[in-house]
Coordinates of C-alpha atoms and ligand atoms in Angstrom, one line a residue:
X56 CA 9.2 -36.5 27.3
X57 CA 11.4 -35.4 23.9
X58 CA 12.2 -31.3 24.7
X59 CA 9.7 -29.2 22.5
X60 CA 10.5 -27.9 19.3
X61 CA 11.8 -24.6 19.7
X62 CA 9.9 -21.2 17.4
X63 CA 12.6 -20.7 15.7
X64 CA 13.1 -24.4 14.5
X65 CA 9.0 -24.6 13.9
X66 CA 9.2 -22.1 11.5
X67 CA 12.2 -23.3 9.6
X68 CA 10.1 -26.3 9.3
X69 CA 6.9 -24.1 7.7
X70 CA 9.6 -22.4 5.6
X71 CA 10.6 -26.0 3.8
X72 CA 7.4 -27.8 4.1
X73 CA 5.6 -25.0 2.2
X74 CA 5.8 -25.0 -1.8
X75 CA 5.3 -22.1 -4.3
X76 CA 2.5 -21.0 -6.0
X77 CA 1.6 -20.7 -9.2
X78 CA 1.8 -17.6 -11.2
X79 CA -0.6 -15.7 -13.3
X80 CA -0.7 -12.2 -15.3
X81 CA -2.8 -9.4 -14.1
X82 CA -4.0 -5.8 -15.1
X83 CA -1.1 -3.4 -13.9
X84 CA -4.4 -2.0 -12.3
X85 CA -5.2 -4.5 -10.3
X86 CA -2.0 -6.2 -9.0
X87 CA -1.4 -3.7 -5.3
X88 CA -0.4 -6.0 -2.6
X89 CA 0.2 -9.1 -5.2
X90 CA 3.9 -10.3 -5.2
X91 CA 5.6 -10.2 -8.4
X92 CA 6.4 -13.4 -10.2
X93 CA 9.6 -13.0 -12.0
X94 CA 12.6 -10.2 -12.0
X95 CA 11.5 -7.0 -14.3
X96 CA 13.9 -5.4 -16.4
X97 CA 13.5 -2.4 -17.6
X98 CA 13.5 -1.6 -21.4
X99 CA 13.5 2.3 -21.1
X100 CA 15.5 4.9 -20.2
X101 CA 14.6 6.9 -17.1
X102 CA 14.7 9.7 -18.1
X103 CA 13.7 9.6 -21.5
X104 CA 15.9 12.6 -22.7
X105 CA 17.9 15.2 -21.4
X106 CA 15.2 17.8 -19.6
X107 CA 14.4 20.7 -17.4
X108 CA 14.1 20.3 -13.8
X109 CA 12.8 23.8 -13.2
X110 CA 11.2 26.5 -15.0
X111 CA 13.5 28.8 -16.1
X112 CA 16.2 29.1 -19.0
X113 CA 18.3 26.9 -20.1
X114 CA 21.8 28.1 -20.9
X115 CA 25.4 27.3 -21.3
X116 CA 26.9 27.6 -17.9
X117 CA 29.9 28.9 -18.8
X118 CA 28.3 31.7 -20.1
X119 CA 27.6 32.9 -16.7
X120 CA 30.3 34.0 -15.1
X121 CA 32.1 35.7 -19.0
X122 CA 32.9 38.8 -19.3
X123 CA 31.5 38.8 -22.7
X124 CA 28.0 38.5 -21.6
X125 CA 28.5 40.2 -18.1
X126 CA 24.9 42.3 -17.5
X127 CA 26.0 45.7 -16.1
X128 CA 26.8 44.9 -12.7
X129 CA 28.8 41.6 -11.0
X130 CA 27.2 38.2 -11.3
X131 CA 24.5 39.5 -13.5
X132 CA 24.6 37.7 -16.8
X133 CA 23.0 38.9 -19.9
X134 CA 21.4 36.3 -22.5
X135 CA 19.7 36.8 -25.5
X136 CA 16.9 34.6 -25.4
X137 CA 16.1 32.6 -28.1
X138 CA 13.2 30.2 -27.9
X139 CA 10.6 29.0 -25.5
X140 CA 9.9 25.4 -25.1
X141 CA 7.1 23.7 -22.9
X142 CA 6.9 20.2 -22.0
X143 CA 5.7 17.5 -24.0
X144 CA 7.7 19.7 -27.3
X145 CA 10.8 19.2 -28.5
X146 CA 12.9 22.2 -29.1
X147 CA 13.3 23.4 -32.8
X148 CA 17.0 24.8 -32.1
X149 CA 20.4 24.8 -29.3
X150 CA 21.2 27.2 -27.2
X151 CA 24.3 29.2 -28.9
X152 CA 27.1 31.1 -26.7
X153 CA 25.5 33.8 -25.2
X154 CA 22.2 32.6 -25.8
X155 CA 19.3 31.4 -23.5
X156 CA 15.6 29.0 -23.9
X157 CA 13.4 29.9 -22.0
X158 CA 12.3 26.3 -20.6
X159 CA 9.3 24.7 -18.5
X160 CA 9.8 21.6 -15.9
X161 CA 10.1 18.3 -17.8
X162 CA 10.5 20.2 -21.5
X163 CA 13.2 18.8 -23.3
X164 CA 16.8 20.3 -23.1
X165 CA 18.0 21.8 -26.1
X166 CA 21.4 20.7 -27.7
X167 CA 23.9 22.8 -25.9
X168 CA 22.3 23.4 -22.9
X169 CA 24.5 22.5 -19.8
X170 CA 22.7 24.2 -16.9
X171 CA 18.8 25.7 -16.7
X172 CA 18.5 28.6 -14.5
X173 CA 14.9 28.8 -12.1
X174 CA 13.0 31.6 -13.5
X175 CA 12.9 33.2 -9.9
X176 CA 17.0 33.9 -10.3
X177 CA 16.1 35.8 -13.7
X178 CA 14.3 39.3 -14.7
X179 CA 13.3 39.4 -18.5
X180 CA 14.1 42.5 -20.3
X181 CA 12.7 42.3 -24.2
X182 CA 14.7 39.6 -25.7
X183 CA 17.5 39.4 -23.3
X184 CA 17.4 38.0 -19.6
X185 CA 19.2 39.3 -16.9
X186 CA 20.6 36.0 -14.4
X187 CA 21.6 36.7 -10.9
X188 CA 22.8 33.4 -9.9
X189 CA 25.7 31.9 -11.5
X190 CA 24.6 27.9 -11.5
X191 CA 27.3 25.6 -12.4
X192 CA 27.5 23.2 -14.9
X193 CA 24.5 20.1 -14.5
X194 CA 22.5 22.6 -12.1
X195 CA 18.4 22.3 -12.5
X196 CA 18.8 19.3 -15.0
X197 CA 18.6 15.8 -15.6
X198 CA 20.3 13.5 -18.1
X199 CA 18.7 10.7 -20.6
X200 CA 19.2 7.6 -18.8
X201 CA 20.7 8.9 -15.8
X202 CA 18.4 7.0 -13.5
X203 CA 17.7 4.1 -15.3
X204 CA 19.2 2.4 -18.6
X205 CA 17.5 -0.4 -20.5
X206 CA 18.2 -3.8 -19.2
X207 CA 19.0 -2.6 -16.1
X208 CA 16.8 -4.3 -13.4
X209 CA 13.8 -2.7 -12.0
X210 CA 12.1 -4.9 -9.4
X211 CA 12.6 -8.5 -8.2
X212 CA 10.7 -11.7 -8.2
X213 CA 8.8 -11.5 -4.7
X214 CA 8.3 -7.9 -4.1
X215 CA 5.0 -6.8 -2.6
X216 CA 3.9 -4.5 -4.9
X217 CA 3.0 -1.1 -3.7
X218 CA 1.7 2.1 -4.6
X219 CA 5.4 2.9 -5.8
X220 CA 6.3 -0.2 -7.8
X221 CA 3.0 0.3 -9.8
X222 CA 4.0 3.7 -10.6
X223 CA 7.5 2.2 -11.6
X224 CA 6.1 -0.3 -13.7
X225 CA 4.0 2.0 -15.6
X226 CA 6.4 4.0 -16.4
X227 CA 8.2 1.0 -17.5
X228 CA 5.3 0.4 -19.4
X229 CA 4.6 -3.3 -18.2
X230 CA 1.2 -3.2 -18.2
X231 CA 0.3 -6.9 -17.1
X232 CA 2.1 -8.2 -14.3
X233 CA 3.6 -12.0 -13.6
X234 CA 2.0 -12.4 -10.1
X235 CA 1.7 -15.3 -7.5
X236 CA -2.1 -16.5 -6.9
X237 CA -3.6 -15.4 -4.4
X238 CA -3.3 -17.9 -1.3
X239 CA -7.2 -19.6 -0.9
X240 CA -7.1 -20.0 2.8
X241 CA -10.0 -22.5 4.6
X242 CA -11.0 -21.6 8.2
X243 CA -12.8 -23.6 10.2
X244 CA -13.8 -23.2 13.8
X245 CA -14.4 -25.9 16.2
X246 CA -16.2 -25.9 19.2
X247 CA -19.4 -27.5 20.5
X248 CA -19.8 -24.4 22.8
X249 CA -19.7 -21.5 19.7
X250 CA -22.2 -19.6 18.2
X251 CA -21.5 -17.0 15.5
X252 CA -21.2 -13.7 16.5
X253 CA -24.7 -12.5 15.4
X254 CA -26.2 -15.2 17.6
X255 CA -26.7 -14.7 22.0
X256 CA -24.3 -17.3 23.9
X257 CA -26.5 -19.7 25.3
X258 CA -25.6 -21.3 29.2
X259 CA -22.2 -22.5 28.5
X260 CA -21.4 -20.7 24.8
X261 CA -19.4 -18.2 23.7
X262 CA -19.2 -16.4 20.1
X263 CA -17.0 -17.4 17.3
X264 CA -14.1 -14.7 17.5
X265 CA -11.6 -17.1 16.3
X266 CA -13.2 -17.1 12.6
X267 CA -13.3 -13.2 12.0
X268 CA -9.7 -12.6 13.5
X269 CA -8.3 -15.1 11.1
X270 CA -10.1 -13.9 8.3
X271 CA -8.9 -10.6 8.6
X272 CA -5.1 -11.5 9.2
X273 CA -5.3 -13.7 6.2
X274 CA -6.5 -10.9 4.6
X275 CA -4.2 -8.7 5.3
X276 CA -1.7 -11.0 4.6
X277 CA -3.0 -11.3 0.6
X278 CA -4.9 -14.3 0.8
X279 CA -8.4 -14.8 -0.5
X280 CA -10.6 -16.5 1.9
X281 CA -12.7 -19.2 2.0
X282 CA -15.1 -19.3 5.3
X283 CA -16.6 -22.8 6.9
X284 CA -18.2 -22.3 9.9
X285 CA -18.3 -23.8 12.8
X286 CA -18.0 -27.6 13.5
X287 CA -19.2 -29.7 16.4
X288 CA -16.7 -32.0 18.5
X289 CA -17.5 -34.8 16.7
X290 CA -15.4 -36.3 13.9
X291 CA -18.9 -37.0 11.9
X292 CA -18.8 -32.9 11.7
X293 CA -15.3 -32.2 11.3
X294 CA -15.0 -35.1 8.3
X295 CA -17.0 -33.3 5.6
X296 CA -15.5 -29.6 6.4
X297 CA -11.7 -30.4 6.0
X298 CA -12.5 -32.6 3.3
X299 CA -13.3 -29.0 1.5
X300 CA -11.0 -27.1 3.2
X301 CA -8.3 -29.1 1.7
X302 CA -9.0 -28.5 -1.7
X303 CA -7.5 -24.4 -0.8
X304 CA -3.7 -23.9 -0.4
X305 CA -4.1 -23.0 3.3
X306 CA -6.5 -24.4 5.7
X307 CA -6.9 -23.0 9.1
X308 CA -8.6 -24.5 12.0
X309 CA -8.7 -23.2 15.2
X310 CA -9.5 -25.0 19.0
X311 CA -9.6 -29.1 19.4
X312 CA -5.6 -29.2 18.9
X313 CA -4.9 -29.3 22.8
X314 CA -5.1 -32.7 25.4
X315 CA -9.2 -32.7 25.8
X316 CA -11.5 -35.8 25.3
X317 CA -13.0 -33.7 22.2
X318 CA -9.9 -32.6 20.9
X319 CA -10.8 -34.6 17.4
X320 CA -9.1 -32.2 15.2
X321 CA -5.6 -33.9 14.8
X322 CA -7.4 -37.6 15.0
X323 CA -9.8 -35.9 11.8
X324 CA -6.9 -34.4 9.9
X325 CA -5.3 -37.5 9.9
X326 CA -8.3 -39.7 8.8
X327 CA -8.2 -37.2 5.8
X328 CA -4.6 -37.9 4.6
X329 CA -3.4 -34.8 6.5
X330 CA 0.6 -35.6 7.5
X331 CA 1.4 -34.4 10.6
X332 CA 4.7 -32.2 10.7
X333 CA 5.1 -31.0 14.2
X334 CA 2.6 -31.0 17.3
X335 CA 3.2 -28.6 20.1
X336 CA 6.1 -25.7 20.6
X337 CA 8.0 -24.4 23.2
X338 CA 5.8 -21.0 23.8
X339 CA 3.3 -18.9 25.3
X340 CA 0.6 -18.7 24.2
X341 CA -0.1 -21.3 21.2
X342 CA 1.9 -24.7 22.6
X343 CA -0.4 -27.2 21.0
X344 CA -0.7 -25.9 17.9
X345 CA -0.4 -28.8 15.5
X346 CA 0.9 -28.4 11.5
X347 CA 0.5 -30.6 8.7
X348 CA 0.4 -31.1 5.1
X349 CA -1.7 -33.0 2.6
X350 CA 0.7 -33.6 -0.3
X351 CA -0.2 -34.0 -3.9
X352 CA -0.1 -31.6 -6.8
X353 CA -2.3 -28.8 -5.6
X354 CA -0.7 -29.6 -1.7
X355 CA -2.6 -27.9 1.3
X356 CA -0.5 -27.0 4.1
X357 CA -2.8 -27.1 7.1
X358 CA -2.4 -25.5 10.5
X359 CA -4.5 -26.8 13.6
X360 CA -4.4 -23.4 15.9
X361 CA -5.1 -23.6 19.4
X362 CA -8.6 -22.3 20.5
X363 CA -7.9 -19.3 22.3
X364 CA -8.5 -16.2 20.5
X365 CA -4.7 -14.9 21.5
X366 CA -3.1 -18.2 21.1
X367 CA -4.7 -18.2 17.3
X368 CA -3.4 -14.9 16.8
X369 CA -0.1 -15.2 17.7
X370 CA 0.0 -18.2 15.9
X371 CA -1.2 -17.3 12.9
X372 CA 1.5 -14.0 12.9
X373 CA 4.8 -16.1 13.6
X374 CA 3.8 -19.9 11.6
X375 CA 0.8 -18.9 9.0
X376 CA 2.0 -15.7 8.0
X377 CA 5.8 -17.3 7.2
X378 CA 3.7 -20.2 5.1
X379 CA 2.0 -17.6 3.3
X380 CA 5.1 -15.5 2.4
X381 CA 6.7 -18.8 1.6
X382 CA 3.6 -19.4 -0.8
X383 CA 4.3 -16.5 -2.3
X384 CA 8.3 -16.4 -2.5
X385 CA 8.1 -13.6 -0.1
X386 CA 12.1 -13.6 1.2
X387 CA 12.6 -13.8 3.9
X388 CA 9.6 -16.0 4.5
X389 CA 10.5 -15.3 8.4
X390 CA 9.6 -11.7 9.1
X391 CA 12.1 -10.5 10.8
X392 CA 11.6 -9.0 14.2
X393 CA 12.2 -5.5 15.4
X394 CA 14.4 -4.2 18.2
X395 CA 12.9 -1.8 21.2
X396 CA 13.8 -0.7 23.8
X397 CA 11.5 -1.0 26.8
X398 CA 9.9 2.2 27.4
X399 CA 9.0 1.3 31.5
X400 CA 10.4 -1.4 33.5
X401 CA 8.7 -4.6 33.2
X402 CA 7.5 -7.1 35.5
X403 CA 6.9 -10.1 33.5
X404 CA 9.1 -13.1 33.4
X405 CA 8.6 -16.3 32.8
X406 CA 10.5 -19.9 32.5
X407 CA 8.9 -20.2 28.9
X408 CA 9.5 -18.4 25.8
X409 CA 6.5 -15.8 25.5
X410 CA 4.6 -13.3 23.2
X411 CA 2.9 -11.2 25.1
X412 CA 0.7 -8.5 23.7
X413 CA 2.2 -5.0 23.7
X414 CA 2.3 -1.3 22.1
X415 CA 4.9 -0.4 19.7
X416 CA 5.9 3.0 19.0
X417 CA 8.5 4.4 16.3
X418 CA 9.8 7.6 18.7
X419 CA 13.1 8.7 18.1
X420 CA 16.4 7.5 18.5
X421 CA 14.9 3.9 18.6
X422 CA 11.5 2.1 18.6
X423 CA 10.0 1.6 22.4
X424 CA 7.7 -0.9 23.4
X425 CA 5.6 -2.1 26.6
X426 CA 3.5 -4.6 27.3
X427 CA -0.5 -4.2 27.5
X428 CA -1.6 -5.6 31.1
X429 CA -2.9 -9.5 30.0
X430 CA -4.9 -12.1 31.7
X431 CA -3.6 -14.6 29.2
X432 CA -4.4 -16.3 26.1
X433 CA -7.8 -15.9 26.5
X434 CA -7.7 -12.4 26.8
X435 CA -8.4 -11.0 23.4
X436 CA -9.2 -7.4 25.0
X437 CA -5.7 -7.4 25.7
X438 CA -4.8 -7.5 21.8
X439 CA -7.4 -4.1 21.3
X440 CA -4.8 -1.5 22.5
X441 CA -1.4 -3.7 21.2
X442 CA 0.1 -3.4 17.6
X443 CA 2.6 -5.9 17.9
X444 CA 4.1 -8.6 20.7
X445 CA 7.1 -8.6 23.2
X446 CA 9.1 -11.6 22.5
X447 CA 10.3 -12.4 26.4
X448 CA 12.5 -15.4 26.5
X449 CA 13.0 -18.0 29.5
X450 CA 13.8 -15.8 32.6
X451 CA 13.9 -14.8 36.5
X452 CA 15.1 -11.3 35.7
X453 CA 13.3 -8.5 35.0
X454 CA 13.4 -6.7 31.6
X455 CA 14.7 -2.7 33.2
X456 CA 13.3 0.6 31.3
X457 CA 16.1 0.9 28.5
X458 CA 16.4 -2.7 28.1
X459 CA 16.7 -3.4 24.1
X460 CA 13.7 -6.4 23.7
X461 CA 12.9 -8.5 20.3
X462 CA 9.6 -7.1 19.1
X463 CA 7.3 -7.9 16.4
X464 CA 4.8 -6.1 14.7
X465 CA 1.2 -7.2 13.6
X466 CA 0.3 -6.5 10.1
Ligands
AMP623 P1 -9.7 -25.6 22.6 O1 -8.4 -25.3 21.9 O2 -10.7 -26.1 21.7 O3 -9.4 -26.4 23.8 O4 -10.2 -24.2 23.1 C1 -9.5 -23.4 24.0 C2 -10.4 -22.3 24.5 O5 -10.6 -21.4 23.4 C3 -11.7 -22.7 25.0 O6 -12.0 -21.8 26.1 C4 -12.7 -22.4 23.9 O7 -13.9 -22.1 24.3 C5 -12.0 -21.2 23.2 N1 -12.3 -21.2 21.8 C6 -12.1 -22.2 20.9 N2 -12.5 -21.8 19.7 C7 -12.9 -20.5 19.8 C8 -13.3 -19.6 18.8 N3 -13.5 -19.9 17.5 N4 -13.6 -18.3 19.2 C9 -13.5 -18.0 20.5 N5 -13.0 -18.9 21.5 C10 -12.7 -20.1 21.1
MG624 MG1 -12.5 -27.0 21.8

């Protein structure tokens, strides 16, 4: 028997055997959690002009601390005020020596001004305001430019684009957005013992879990999905449904992958000019699962995940989700695990590489982690109180409370 491909070398596998998808431009309104296309420079100043950063008056800071303008007692400046301007005008005249504007957040500096002082360090007196605080130069104000210039670079080709970048692109003004399509991901369940979820198990079924767990992951990981039931055991079933899964980017199928007399799927995949890429890894749970692609211009990258609901799940979070983010020019297409630290001592071991279901929790110093008690990769309860997986490679020793582990998160 050839040694079985390693995780780390399966995924570096997905990572080259996946393509890129094509782009297209959408509504700045609808592109959160799309991936950007191509680098955006910007063609603005951030800020547009010189402007207030406070209410309060803008002044010439030297003026503060001059005798010439000194208020009665120390550190008490007296300005004659000049002007008022409010944001969204632009001011009709500078501030002089010995002068002051009285100025609103975000109005416009005017010419002169080299520090704004809040209102709350002020008391108004007529035309003259009295400053207690003696600001220096640059206090309580932002320069034109300052955080941004034009053609400097504002996002990059595959960024997720969040609630932040949107707000940076419209103030960039980019109001259609280069983005990658949306993977169209295929799943199809096999299994002559399920029975959707809405239906009662007969002697012998179970429900379809497999289905709505991968639909939502592929959701969450940006795709758009494309449902097809269940198929029987038989390659007469399996035929017609892969034939349309294949015309998606992504098609998942889940059970009939492992060494049982109705384990069709690979046989099926293969009678539908599926190419096999790798068969089998070196982990717990998910061993058999089985990758391919069906080349051509519009290729589908097709992933035959083991039939227990853990060993899909796991699956689909270390070798689909990398094939998605390659899809999408996501980099690194590999999500990088975490470090924790092992909040209890552990009992697990095992002489293969395992994921085993677990709660991770951001406390301070450092990220902690334990495992949720598991019956195995058929125990989906197991994965109700876990957020992520403990990555526990070949061992006979014990993982001891403090012990940093590899971690990954779900979602
Ligand atoms: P298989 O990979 O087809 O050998 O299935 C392995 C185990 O997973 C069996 O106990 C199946 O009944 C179970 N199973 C397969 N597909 C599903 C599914 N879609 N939902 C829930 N359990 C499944
Ligand atoms: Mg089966």
């Amino acid at each position: 028997m050839p040694p079985l491909l390693d995780v780390a070398s399966a995924l570096e596998i997905v990572v080259r055997t996946a393509h890129r998808l094509p782009e297209e431009v959408v509504p700045l309104g609808d592109v959160l959690g799309r991936v950007l296309a191509r680098d955006v420079v910007s063609r603005v100043a951030s800020p547009p002009f010189d402007k207030a950063l406070m209410d309060g008056y803008a002044v010439r800071a030297e003026d503060l601390d001059s005798p010439e303008y000194q208020g009665g007692s120390s550190n008490v400046a007296s300005l004659k005020v000049v002007g008022t301007v409010y944001a969204g005008q632009v001011p009709d005249r500078g501030v002089e020596a010995g002068e002051a504007v009285q100025i609103m957040t975000g109005a416009p500096l005017p010419v002169g001004t080299t520090a704004v002082v809040k209102v709350e360090s002020t008391t108004r007196d007529g035309d003259m305001v009295l400053v207690h605080e003696l600001v220096r130069a640059g206090a309580n104000l932002i320069r034109q430019g300052a955080v941004m210039q034009p053609g400097d670079s504002a996002l990059a080709a595959g960024t997720l684009l969040m609630p932040q970048q949107l707000a940076g692109l419209a103030e960039l003004g980019v109001t259609s957005v280069a983005v990658r399509r949306r993977p169209r991901v295929a799943i199809l369940a096999t299994g002559d013992e399920l029975v959707p979820p809405d239906q009662t198990p007969g002697p012998g079924q179970i429900r379809n879990t497999n289905a709505t767990l991968l639909a939502g992951q592929a959701r969450l990981a940006g795709c758009e999905v494309h449902p097809l039931g269940i198929a029987r055991d038989t390659l007469g079933e399996l035929a017609p449904r892969i034939v349309e899964g294949l015309k998606c980017d992504l098609l998942l199928l889940t059970g009939g992958v492992s060494a049982g007399l109705l384990d069709l799927v690979p046989q099926a995949l293969a009678s539908a000019g599926v190419q096999q890429v790798f068969h089998n890894v070196d982990m717990k749970p998910g061993k058999p699962v089985w990758f391919g692609l069906r080349p051509g211009a519009e290729p589908c990258l097709v992933f035959g995940l083991p039939g227990n609901p853990v060993s899909s799940m796991v699956c689909f979070e270390l070798f689909v989700k990398t094939a998605i983010r390659q899809l999408l020019g996501i980099a690194p297409a590999v999500v990088p695990p975490l470090t924790a630290m092992a909040a209890v001592d552990e009992t697990y071991t095992s002489d293969r590489p395992t994921f085993h279901p677990a709660l991770i929790e951001f406390h301070s110093p450092s990220a902690i982690a334990r495992t949720i008690p598991w019956q195995g990769s058929s125990d989906l309860k197991a994965t109700l109180s876990a957020n992520g997986m403990i990555y526990f490679p070949p061992s006979t020793q014990p993982v001891k409370q403090g012990d940093p582990m590899i971690v990954h998160k779900w979602n």
